[in-house]
Amino acid sequence: MRAVLWDMDGTLIDSQPFWDEAFTRHCTARGGTVTPQLVSALAGTSIPVARGIIAATGAAASPQDPAALEVYEAMARDVEARVAARPPLLPGAREITSAVARAGLVQAIVSASPRVIVERVAAELGGVSGAAVFATLVCGDDGVGAKPDPLPYATAVERLGVTPHECVVVEDSPTGAASARGNGIRVVQVGSSKHFPADPGLVAVPDLASVTLDLLLRP
């Protein structure tokens, strides 16, 4: 195994409360009605899907309405500012990414979040632009599709110059796990309830602090 591919939101950081608050505030300011169901639907979505959820509140006429993009961009700016002020790293994030780097393995982040936010988290974990730790960042505004589509992880594999069998993915969501497994990549799932119980290519651990180098290196 030569490469570790990391999901970001829910795996390395807990930024969802930032997105939820910004979504509620900006949609409400434009006359939208935000329900708990719509807030829940926002978690882990791609930018186009997020625009659809914004439109579903009534804050925009449709996902294609420029107002939907304006709301999303305002949300992203708010989240960026809060992440920049204090990246909400989950316990164990710094320790395990540093251990992987010391072991000489290449790493990437594959996230639905905008690049400006992913770069800030990468920098927090690995120096300027994360260059000391992360070899590449695949972001929500890169135009490579959205999980569970296999393309985001396929893009990371291609950029790193490795094969899927030389990689392991660390993910928390079923859509992210499906994206990785669609490429035949082994998955370490953060969260004790295994998303795909019959899949031998996925192992679940309770939390990020339970992810060890030995576990990642396991065939």
PDB file of C-alpha atoms in Angstrom:
ATOM      1  CA  MET A   1       0.000   0.000   0.000  1.00  0.00           C
ATOM      2  CA  ARG A   2       1.434   3.344  -1.094  1.00  0.00           C
ATOM      3  CA  ALA A   3      -1.308   5.949  -0.650  1.00  0.00           C
ATOM      4  CA  VAL A   4      -3.898   7.030   1.904  1.00  0.00           C
ATOM      5  CA  LEU A   5      -6.870   9.005   0.592  1.00  0.00           C
ATOM      6  CA  TRP A   6      -8.798  10.977   3.192  1.00  0.00           C
ATOM      7  CA  ASP A   7     -12.326  12.292   3.204  1.00  0.00           C
ATOM      8  CA  MET A   8     -12.394  15.632   5.032  1.00  0.00           C
ATOM      9  CA  ASP A   9     -15.777  16.675   6.486  1.00  0.00           C
ATOM     10  CA  GLY A  10     -16.807  14.208   9.171  1.00  0.00           C
ATOM     11  CA  THR A  11     -13.511  12.330   8.922  1.00  0.00           C
ATOM     12  CA  LEU A  12     -10.677  14.809   9.547  1.00  0.00           C
ATOM     13  CA  ILE A  13     -12.795  17.760  10.712  1.00  0.00           C
ATOM     14  CA  ASP A  14     -16.252  18.444  12.108  1.00  0.00           C
ATOM     15  CA  SER A  15     -17.362  21.441  10.063  1.00  0.00           C
ATOM     16  CA  GLN A  16     -20.981  20.382   9.538  1.00  0.00           C
ATOM     17  CA  PRO A  17     -22.309  22.635  12.327  1.00  0.00           C
ATOM     18  CA  PHE A  18     -20.710  25.593  10.503  1.00  0.00           C
ATOM     19  CA  TRP A  19     -22.470  24.662   7.244  1.00  0.00           C
ATOM     20  CA  ASP A  20     -25.788  24.056   9.008  1.00  0.00           C
ATOM     21  CA  GLU A  21     -25.736  27.442  10.735  1.00  0.00           C
ATOM     22  CA  ALA A  22     -24.730  29.327   7.588  1.00  0.00           C
ATOM     23  CA  PHE A  23     -27.360  27.498   5.513  1.00  0.00           C
ATOM     24  CA  THR A  24     -30.105  28.336   7.987  1.00  0.00           C
ATOM     25  CA  ARG A  25     -29.111  31.970   8.354  1.00  0.00           C
ATOM     26  CA  HIS A  26     -28.617  32.813   4.676  1.00  0.00           C
ATOM     27  CA  CYS A  27     -31.687  30.946   3.414  1.00  0.00           C
ATOM     28  CA  THR A  28     -33.884  32.506   6.089  1.00  0.00           C
ATOM     29  CA  ALA A  29     -32.544  35.958   5.221  1.00  0.00           C
ATOM     30  CA  ARG A  30     -33.806  35.427   1.653  1.00  0.00           C
ATOM     31  CA  GLY A  31     -37.249  34.343   2.779  1.00  0.00           C
ATOM     32  CA  GLY A  32     -36.622  30.613   2.727  1.00  0.00           C
ATOM     33  CA  THR A  33     -38.126  28.096   5.131  1.00  0.00           C
ATOM     34  CA  VAL A  34     -35.497  25.807   6.625  1.00  0.00           C
ATOM     35  CA  THR A  35     -36.659  22.476   8.047  1.00  0.00           C
ATOM     36  CA  PRO A  36     -34.675  19.909  10.045  1.00  0.00           C
ATOM     37  CA  GLN A  37     -35.006  17.529   7.093  1.00  0.00           C
ATOM     38  CA  LEU A  38     -33.352  20.005   4.723  1.00  0.00           C
ATOM     39  CA  VAL A  39     -30.570  20.683   7.218  1.00  0.00           C
ATOM     40  CA  SER A  40     -29.936  16.927   7.484  1.00  0.00           C
ATOM     41  CA  ALA A  41     -29.940  16.582   3.704  1.00  0.00           C
ATOM     42  CA  LEU A  42     -27.138  19.143   3.410  1.00  0.00           C
ATOM     43  CA  ALA A  43     -24.505  16.938   5.068  1.00  0.00           C
ATOM     44  CA  GLY A  44     -21.793  15.757   2.685  1.00  0.00           C
ATOM     45  CA  THR A  45     -23.519  16.990  -0.472  1.00  0.00           C
ATOM     46  CA  SER A  46     -21.881  18.274  -3.624  1.00  0.00           C
ATOM     47  CA  ILE A  47     -22.164  21.929  -4.626  1.00  0.00           C
ATOM     48  CA  PRO A  48     -24.908  21.281  -7.250  1.00  0.00           C
ATOM     49  CA  VAL A  49     -26.949  19.251  -4.744  1.00  0.00           C
ATOM     50  CA  ALA A  50     -26.499  21.969  -2.111  1.00  0.00           C
ATOM     51  CA  ARG A  51     -27.908  24.498  -4.570  1.00  0.00           C
ATOM     52  CA  GLY A  52     -30.956  22.268  -4.993  1.00  0.00           C
ATOM     53  CA  ILE A  53     -31.454  22.129  -1.232  1.00  0.00           C
ATOM     54  CA  ILE A  54     -31.171  25.921  -1.050  1.00  0.00           C
ATOM     55  CA  ALA A  55     -33.859  26.183  -3.732  1.00  0.00           C
ATOM     56  CA  ALA A  56     -36.027  23.717  -1.796  1.00  0.00           C
ATOM     57  CA  THR A  57     -36.220  26.221   1.070  1.00  0.00           C
ATOM     58  CA  GLY A  58     -37.657  28.851  -1.271  1.00  0.00           C
ATOM     59  CA  ALA A  59     -34.590  31.072  -1.000  1.00  0.00           C
ATOM     60  CA  ALA A  60     -34.067  30.627  -4.755  1.00  0.00           C
ATOM     61  CA  ALA A  61     -36.447  29.803  -7.584  1.00  0.00           C
ATOM     62  CA  SER A  62     -34.435  26.776  -8.752  1.00  0.00           C
ATOM     63  CA  PRO A  63     -30.967  25.233  -8.395  1.00  0.00           C
ATOM     64  CA  GLN A  64     -29.983  27.142 -11.552  1.00  0.00           C
ATOM     65  CA  ASP A  65     -31.230  30.466 -10.174  1.00  0.00           C
ATOM     66  CA  PRO A  66     -28.221  32.781  -9.571  1.00  0.00           C
ATOM     67  CA  ALA A  67     -29.640  33.345  -6.082  1.00  0.00           C
ATOM     68  CA  ALA A  68     -28.904  29.702  -5.212  1.00  0.00           C
ATOM     69  CA  LEU A  69     -25.252  30.177  -6.121  1.00  0.00           C
ATOM     70  CA  GLU A  70     -25.126  33.465  -4.219  1.00  0.00           C
ATOM     71  CA  VAL A  71     -26.453  31.763  -1.079  1.00  0.00           C
ATOM     72  CA  TYR A  72     -24.025  28.867  -1.458  1.00  0.00           C
ATOM     73  CA  GLU A  73     -21.066  31.198  -1.935  1.00  0.00           C
ATOM     74  CA  ALA A  74     -22.100  33.214   1.128  1.00  0.00           C
ATOM     75  CA  MET A  75     -22.307  30.000   3.130  1.00  0.00           C
ATOM     76  CA  ALA A  76     -18.869  28.919   1.916  1.00  0.00           C
ATOM     77  CA  ARG A  77     -17.340  32.276   2.866  1.00  0.00           C
ATOM     78  CA  ASP A  78     -18.748  31.961   6.373  1.00  0.00           C
ATOM     79  CA  VAL A  79     -17.459  28.418   6.766  1.00  0.00           C
ATOM     80  CA  GLU A  80     -14.082  29.404   5.340  1.00  0.00           C
ATOM     81  CA  ALA A  81     -13.755  32.215   7.884  1.00  0.00           C
ATOM     82  CA  ARG A  82     -14.629  29.946  10.780  1.00  0.00           C
ATOM     83  CA  VAL A  83     -12.338  27.138   9.585  1.00  0.00           C
ATOM     84  CA  ALA A  84      -9.518  29.627   9.041  1.00  0.00           C
ATOM     85  CA  ALA A  85      -9.958  31.021  12.536  1.00  0.00           C
ATOM     86  CA  ARG A  86      -9.927  27.587  14.146  1.00  0.00           C
ATOM     87  CA  PRO A  87      -9.977  24.425  12.021  1.00  0.00           C
ATOM     88  CA  PRO A  88     -12.279  21.966  13.828  1.00  0.00           C
ATOM     89  CA  LEU A  89      -9.899  19.014  13.632  1.00  0.00           C
ATOM     90  CA  LEU A  90     -11.273  15.779  15.008  1.00  0.00           C
ATOM     91  CA  PRO A  91      -9.252  14.008  17.720  1.00  0.00           C
ATOM     92  CA  GLY A  92      -6.464  12.012  16.124  1.00  0.00           C
ATOM     93  CA  ALA A  93      -6.382  13.871  12.790  1.00  0.00           C
ATOM     94  CA  ARG A  94      -3.005  15.487  13.253  1.00  0.00           C
ATOM     95  CA  GLU A  95      -1.453  12.393  14.801  1.00  0.00           C
ATOM     96  CA  ILE A  96      -2.496   9.886  12.121  1.00  0.00           C
ATOM     97  CA  THR A  97      -1.752  12.072   9.086  1.00  0.00           C
ATOM     98  CA  SER A  98       1.677  12.846  10.561  1.00  0.00           C
ATOM     99  CA  ALA A  99       2.316   9.147  11.208  1.00  0.00           C
ATOM    100  CA  VAL A 100       1.372   8.286   7.623  1.00  0.00           C
ATOM    101  CA  ALA A 101       3.709  11.006   6.322  1.00  0.00           C
ATOM    102  CA  ARG A 102       6.584   9.730   8.472  1.00  0.00           C
ATOM    103  CA  ALA A 103       6.000   6.241   7.056  1.00  0.00           C
ATOM    104  CA  GLY A 104       6.670   7.646   3.579  1.00  0.00           C
ATOM    105  CA  LEU A 105       3.188   7.092   2.149  1.00  0.00           C
ATOM    106  CA  VAL A 106       1.580   9.657  -0.142  1.00  0.00           C
ATOM    107  CA  GLN A 107      -1.691  11.233   0.968  1.00  0.00           C
ATOM    108  CA  ALA A 108      -4.595  13.092  -0.607  1.00  0.00           C
ATOM    109  CA  ILE A 109      -7.807  14.728   0.552  1.00  0.00           C
ATOM    110  CA  VAL A 110     -10.948  14.035  -1.495  1.00  0.00           C
ATOM    111  CA  SER A 111     -13.762  16.362  -0.425  1.00  0.00           C
ATOM    112  CA  ALA A 112     -17.001  17.907  -1.654  1.00  0.00           C
ATOM    113  CA  SER A 113     -16.030  21.206  -0.002  1.00  0.00           C
ATOM    114  CA  PRO A 114     -14.669  24.162  -2.012  1.00  0.00           C
ATOM    115  CA  ARG A 115     -10.899  24.213  -2.554  1.00  0.00           C
ATOM    116  CA  VAL A 116     -10.333  27.284  -0.404  1.00  0.00           C
ATOM    117  CA  ILE A 117     -11.651  25.394   2.645  1.00  0.00           C
ATOM    118  CA  VAL A 118      -9.833  22.137   1.832  1.00  0.00           C
ATOM    119  CA  GLU A 119      -6.553  24.032   1.404  1.00  0.00           C
ATOM    120  CA  ARG A 120      -6.968  25.657   4.821  1.00  0.00           C
ATOM    121  CA  VAL A 121      -7.455  22.293   6.517  1.00  0.00           C
ATOM    122  CA  ALA A 122      -4.560  20.773   4.574  1.00  0.00           C
ATOM    123  CA  ALA A 123      -2.351  23.655   5.652  1.00  0.00           C
ATOM    124  CA  GLU A 124      -3.329  23.158   9.275  1.00  0.00           C
ATOM    125  CA  LEU A 125      -2.336  19.506   9.040  1.00  0.00           C
ATOM    126  CA  GLY A 126       0.789  19.880   6.986  1.00  0.00           C
ATOM    127  CA  GLY A 127       2.353  23.277   6.460  1.00  0.00           C
ATOM    128  CA  VAL A 128       1.849  25.703   3.567  1.00  0.00           C
ATOM    129  CA  SER A 129      -1.006  24.376   1.385  1.00  0.00           C
ATOM    130  CA  GLY A 130      -0.539  21.008   3.071  1.00  0.00           C
ATOM    131  CA  ALA A 131       2.416  20.317   0.782  1.00  0.00           C
ATOM    132  CA  ALA A 132       4.405  18.560   3.511  1.00  0.00           C
ATOM    133  CA  VAL A 133       1.640  15.984   4.058  1.00  0.00           C
ATOM    134  CA  PHE A 134      -0.783  15.967   1.099  1.00  0.00           C
ATOM    135  CA  ALA A 135       0.367  15.353  -2.463  1.00  0.00           C
ATOM    136  CA  THR A 136      -2.947  16.414  -4.007  1.00  0.00           C
ATOM    137  CA  LEU A 137      -6.368  17.772  -3.076  1.00  0.00           C
ATOM    138  CA  VAL A 138      -9.534  16.817  -4.972  1.00  0.00           C
ATOM    139  CA  CYS A 139     -12.219  19.393  -4.168  1.00  0.00           C
ATOM    140  CA  GLY A 140     -15.886  20.032  -4.788  1.00  0.00           C
ATOM    141  CA  ASP A 141     -15.222  22.783  -7.309  1.00  0.00           C
ATOM    142  CA  ASP A 142     -12.754  20.723  -9.393  1.00  0.00           C
ATOM    143  CA  GLY A 143     -15.517  19.519 -11.733  1.00  0.00           C
ATOM    144  CA  VAL A 144     -14.850  15.803 -11.160  1.00  0.00           C
ATOM    145  CA  GLY A 145     -18.305  14.765 -10.011  1.00  0.00           C
ATOM    146  CA  ALA A 146     -19.558  14.048  -6.538  1.00  0.00           C
ATOM    147  CA  LYS A 147     -19.596  11.006  -4.280  1.00  0.00           C
ATOM    148  CA  PRO A 148     -20.990   8.311  -4.596  1.00  0.00           C
ATOM    149  CA  ASP A 149     -19.734   8.668  -8.175  1.00  0.00           C
ATOM    150  CA  PRO A 150     -16.357   6.847  -8.306  1.00  0.00           C
ATOM    151  CA  LEU A 151     -14.743   9.746 -10.196  1.00  0.00           C
ATOM    152  CA  PRO A 152     -13.531  11.858  -7.229  1.00  0.00           C
ATOM    153  CA  TYR A 153     -11.424   8.989  -5.877  1.00  0.00           C
ATOM    154  CA  ALA A 154     -10.445   7.876  -9.371  1.00  0.00           C
ATOM    155  CA  THR A 155      -9.128  11.407  -9.938  1.00  0.00           C
ATOM    156  CA  ALA A 156      -6.988  11.247  -6.779  1.00  0.00           C
ATOM    157  CA  VAL A 157      -5.594   7.858  -7.792  1.00  0.00           C
ATOM    158  CA  GLU A 158      -4.688   9.173 -11.243  1.00  0.00           C
ATOM    159  CA  ARG A 159      -3.051  12.326  -9.888  1.00  0.00           C
ATOM    160  CA  LEU A 160      -0.954  10.320  -7.435  1.00  0.00           C
ATOM    161  CA  GLY A 161       0.205   7.885 -10.107  1.00  0.00           C
ATOM    162  CA  VAL A 162      -0.830   4.801  -8.140  1.00  0.00           C
ATOM    163  CA  THR A 163      -3.334   1.984  -8.640  1.00  0.00           C
ATOM    164  CA  PRO A 164      -6.517   1.491  -6.615  1.00  0.00           C
ATOM    165  CA  HIS A 165      -4.998  -1.629  -5.027  1.00  0.00           C
ATOM    166  CA  GLU A 166      -2.132   0.484  -3.704  1.00  0.00           C
ATOM    167  CA  CYS A 167      -4.550   2.760  -1.838  1.00  0.00           C
ATOM    168  CA  VAL A 168      -6.731   2.825   1.238  1.00  0.00           C
ATOM    169  CA  VAL A 169      -9.529   5.359   1.809  1.00  0.00           C
ATOM    170  CA  VAL A 170     -10.657   6.689   5.182  1.00  0.00           C
ATOM    171  CA  GLU A 171     -14.313   7.791   5.071  1.00  0.00           C
ATOM    172  CA  ASP A 172     -17.264   8.368   7.368  1.00  0.00           C
ATOM    173  CA  SER A 173     -20.240   8.494   4.970  1.00  0.00           C
ATOM    174  CA  PRO A 174     -21.954   5.771   2.921  1.00  0.00           C
ATOM    175  CA  THR A 175     -21.732   7.938  -0.220  1.00  0.00           C
ATOM    176  CA  GLY A 176     -17.978   8.352   0.251  1.00  0.00           C
ATOM    177  CA  ALA A 177     -17.479   4.664   0.977  1.00  0.00           C
ATOM    178  CA  ALA A 178     -19.470   3.805  -2.157  1.00  0.00           C
ATOM    179  CA  SER A 179     -17.299   6.166  -4.227  1.00  0.00           C
ATOM    180  CA  ALA A 180     -14.139   4.470  -3.003  1.00  0.00           C
ATOM    181  CA  ARG A 181     -15.466   0.924  -3.357  1.00  0.00           C
ATOM    182  CA  GLY A 182     -16.584   1.798  -6.880  1.00  0.00           C
ATOM    183  CA  ASN A 183     -12.869   1.979  -7.671  1.00  0.00           C
ATOM    184  CA  GLY A 184     -12.088  -1.225  -5.801  1.00  0.00           C
ATOM    185  CA  ILE A 185     -10.266   0.696  -3.048  1.00  0.00           C
ATOM    186  CA  ARG A 186     -10.210  -0.741   0.474  1.00  0.00           C
ATOM    187  CA  VAL A 187     -12.051   1.482   2.961  1.00  0.00           C
ATOM    188  CA  VAL A 188     -11.525   2.151   6.646  1.00  0.00           C
ATOM    189  CA  GLN A 189     -14.858   3.557   7.778  1.00  0.00           C
ATOM    190  CA  VAL A 190     -15.017   5.914  10.740  1.00  0.00           C
ATOM    191  CA  GLY A 191     -18.217   4.978  12.571  1.00  0.00           C
ATOM    192  CA  SER A 192     -18.917   1.707  14.320  1.00  0.00           C
ATOM    193  CA  SER A 193     -22.036   0.787  12.305  1.00  0.00           C
ATOM    194  CA  LYS A 194     -20.665  -0.702   9.081  1.00  0.00           C
ATOM    195  CA  HIS A 195     -22.323   0.901   6.030  1.00  0.00           C
ATOM    196  CA  PHE A 196     -22.051  -2.223   3.858  1.00  0.00           C
ATOM    197  CA  PRO A 197     -22.084  -5.213   6.254  1.00  0.00           C
ATOM    198  CA  ALA A 198     -21.437  -7.838   3.578  1.00  0.00           C
ATOM    199  CA  ASP A 199     -18.484  -6.011   1.976  1.00  0.00           C
ATOM    200  CA  PRO A 200     -15.125  -7.517   3.015  1.00  0.00           C
ATOM    201  CA  GLY A 201     -13.343  -4.509   1.517  1.00  0.00           C
ATOM    202  CA  LEU A 202     -14.662  -2.209   4.242  1.00  0.00           C
ATOM    203  CA  VAL A 203     -13.702  -2.264   7.911  1.00  0.00           C
ATOM    204  CA  ALA A 204     -15.369  -0.022  10.516  1.00  0.00           C
ATOM    205  CA  VAL A 205     -13.755   1.609  13.546  1.00  0.00           C
ATOM    206  CA  PRO A 206     -15.488   3.709  16.224  1.00  0.00           C
ATOM    207  CA  ASP A 207     -13.695   6.999  15.551  1.00  0.00           C
ATOM    208  CA  LEU A 208     -10.700   8.620  13.878  1.00  0.00           C
ATOM    209  CA  ALA A 209      -8.546   8.136  16.964  1.00  0.00           C
ATOM    210  CA  SER A 210      -8.976   4.371  16.396  1.00  0.00           C
ATOM    211  CA  VAL A 211      -7.349   4.568  12.943  1.00  0.00           C
ATOM    212  CA  THR A 212      -3.765   3.348  13.262  1.00  0.00           C
ATOM    213  CA  LEU A 213      -0.911   3.013  10.815  1.00  0.00           C
ATOM    214  CA  ASP A 214      -1.020  -0.779  11.220  1.00  0.00           C
ATOM    215  CA  LEU A 215      -4.702  -0.770  10.271  1.00  0.00           C
ATOM    216  CA  LEU A 216      -4.064   1.341   7.184  1.00  0.00           C
ATOM    217  CA  LEU A 217      -1.177  -0.887   6.090  1.00  0.00           C
ATOM    218  CA  ARG A 218      -3.189  -4.077   6.496  1.00  0.00           C
ATOM    219  CA  PRO A 219      -3.705  -5.910   3.158  1.00  0.00           C
TER     220      PRO A 219
END
